[in-house]
Structure formats: C-alpha cells, structure tokens
mmCIF file of C-alpha atoms in Angstrom:
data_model
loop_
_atom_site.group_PDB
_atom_site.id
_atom_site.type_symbol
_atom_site.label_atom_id
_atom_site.label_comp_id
_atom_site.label_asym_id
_atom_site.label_seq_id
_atom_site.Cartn_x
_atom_site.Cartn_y
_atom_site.Cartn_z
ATOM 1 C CA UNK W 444 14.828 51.643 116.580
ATOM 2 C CA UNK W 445 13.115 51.642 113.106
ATOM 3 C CA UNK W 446 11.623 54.872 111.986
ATOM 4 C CA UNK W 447 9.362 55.472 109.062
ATOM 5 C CA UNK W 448 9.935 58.227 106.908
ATOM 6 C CA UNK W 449 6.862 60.072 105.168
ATOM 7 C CA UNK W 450 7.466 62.920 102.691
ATOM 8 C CA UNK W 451 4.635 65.238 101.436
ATOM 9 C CA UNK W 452 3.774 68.595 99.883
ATOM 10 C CA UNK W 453 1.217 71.088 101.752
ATOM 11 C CA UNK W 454 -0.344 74.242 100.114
ATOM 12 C CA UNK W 455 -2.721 76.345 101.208
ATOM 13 C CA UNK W 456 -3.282 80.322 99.779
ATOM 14 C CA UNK W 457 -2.850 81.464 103.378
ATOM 15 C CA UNK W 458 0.378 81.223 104.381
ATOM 16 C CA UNK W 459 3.268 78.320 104.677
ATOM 17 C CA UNK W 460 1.923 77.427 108.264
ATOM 18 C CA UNK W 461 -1.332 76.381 107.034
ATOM 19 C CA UNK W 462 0.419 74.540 104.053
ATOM 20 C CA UNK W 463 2.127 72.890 106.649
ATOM 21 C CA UNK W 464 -0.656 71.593 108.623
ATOM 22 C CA UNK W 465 -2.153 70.772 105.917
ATOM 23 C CA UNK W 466 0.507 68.298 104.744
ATOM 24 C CA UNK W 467 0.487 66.902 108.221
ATOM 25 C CA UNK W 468 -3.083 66.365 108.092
ATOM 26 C CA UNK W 469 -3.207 64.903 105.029
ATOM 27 C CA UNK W 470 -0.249 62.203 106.002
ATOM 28 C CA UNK W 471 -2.330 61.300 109.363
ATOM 29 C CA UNK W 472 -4.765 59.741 106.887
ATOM 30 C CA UNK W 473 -2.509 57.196 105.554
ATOM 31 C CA UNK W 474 -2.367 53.596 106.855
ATOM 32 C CA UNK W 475 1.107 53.702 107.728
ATOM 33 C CA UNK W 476 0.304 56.932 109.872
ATOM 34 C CA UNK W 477 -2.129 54.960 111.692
ATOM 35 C CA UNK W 478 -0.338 52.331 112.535
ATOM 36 C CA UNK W 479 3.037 53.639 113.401
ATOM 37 C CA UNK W 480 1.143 57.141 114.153
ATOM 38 C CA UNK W 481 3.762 58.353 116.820
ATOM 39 C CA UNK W 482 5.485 61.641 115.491
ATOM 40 C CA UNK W 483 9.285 61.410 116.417
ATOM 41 C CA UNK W 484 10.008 64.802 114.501
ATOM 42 C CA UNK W 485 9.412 67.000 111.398
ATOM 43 C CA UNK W 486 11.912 68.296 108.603
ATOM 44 C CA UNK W 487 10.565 71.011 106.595
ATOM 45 C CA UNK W 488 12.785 70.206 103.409
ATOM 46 C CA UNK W 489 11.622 73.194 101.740
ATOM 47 C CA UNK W 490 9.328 76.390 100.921
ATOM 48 C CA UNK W 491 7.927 77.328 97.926
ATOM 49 C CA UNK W 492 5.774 79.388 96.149
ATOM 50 C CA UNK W 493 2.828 79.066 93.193
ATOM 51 C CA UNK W 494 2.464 82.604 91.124
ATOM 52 C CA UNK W 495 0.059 83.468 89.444
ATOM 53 C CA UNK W 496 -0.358 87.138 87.352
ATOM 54 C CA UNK W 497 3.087 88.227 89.205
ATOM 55 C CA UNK W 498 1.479 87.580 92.966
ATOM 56 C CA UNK W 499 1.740 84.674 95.081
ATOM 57 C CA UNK W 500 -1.394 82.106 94.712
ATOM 58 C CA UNK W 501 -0.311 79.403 96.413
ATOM 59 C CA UNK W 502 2.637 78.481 99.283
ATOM 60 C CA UNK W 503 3.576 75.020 99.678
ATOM 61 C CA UNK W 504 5.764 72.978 102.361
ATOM 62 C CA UNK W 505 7.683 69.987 101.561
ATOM 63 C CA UNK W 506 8.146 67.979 104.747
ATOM 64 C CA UNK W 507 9.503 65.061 105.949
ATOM 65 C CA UNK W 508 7.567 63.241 108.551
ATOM 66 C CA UNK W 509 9.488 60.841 111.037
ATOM 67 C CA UNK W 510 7.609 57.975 112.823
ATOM 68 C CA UNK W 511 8.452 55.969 115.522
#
C-alpha cells in the first residue's frame, strides 16, 4: 500500500478545532488531495498558540494528513 503524507498548519481565533478544520480544508484543495483524496487517518503533530498583548490571538494545529 502507498500512502501519501500531507503536513499543514491550521489557525483560526476560535479555538484549535476550527484551526483544525481549517487545515483540513485547506489540504482538500490541493491536487494531490484530489486525486488520492481518501483520508486513511490524521496525526495532530502539535498545538500552538499566537499571543498577542499577553492573550491568545491565534491557535494553530499542525497535522499530518495520511492518504490512501
């Protein structure tokens, strides 16, 4: 079985669950998405926040993407 790997960054200012549906939308737009487009699994890698004045702006999700 070959699987392709995609790896991305979502952010959103509401919350790490948008940020990651955002990064999942935003990889469904690439070619390779398209054409290999079944989702075998998803690795969040890692969660992070942006801050700006001393509160959080910004949380972002690194994920990893696997398609069959």
């Amino acid at each position: 079985m070959v699987v392709k790997i995609i790896e991305t960054i979502g952010s959103s200012p509401d919350g790490w669950e948008a940020a990651l549906k955002n990064a999942v939308d935003e990889a469904s737009e690439l070619p390779i998405f398209k054409s290999k487009g079944k989702v075998k699994n998803i690795n969040v890698k890692s969660f992070d926040v942006e801050v700006e004045d001393n509160q959080v702006s910004r949380f972002l999700t690194r994920i990893e993407i696997l398609l069959e």
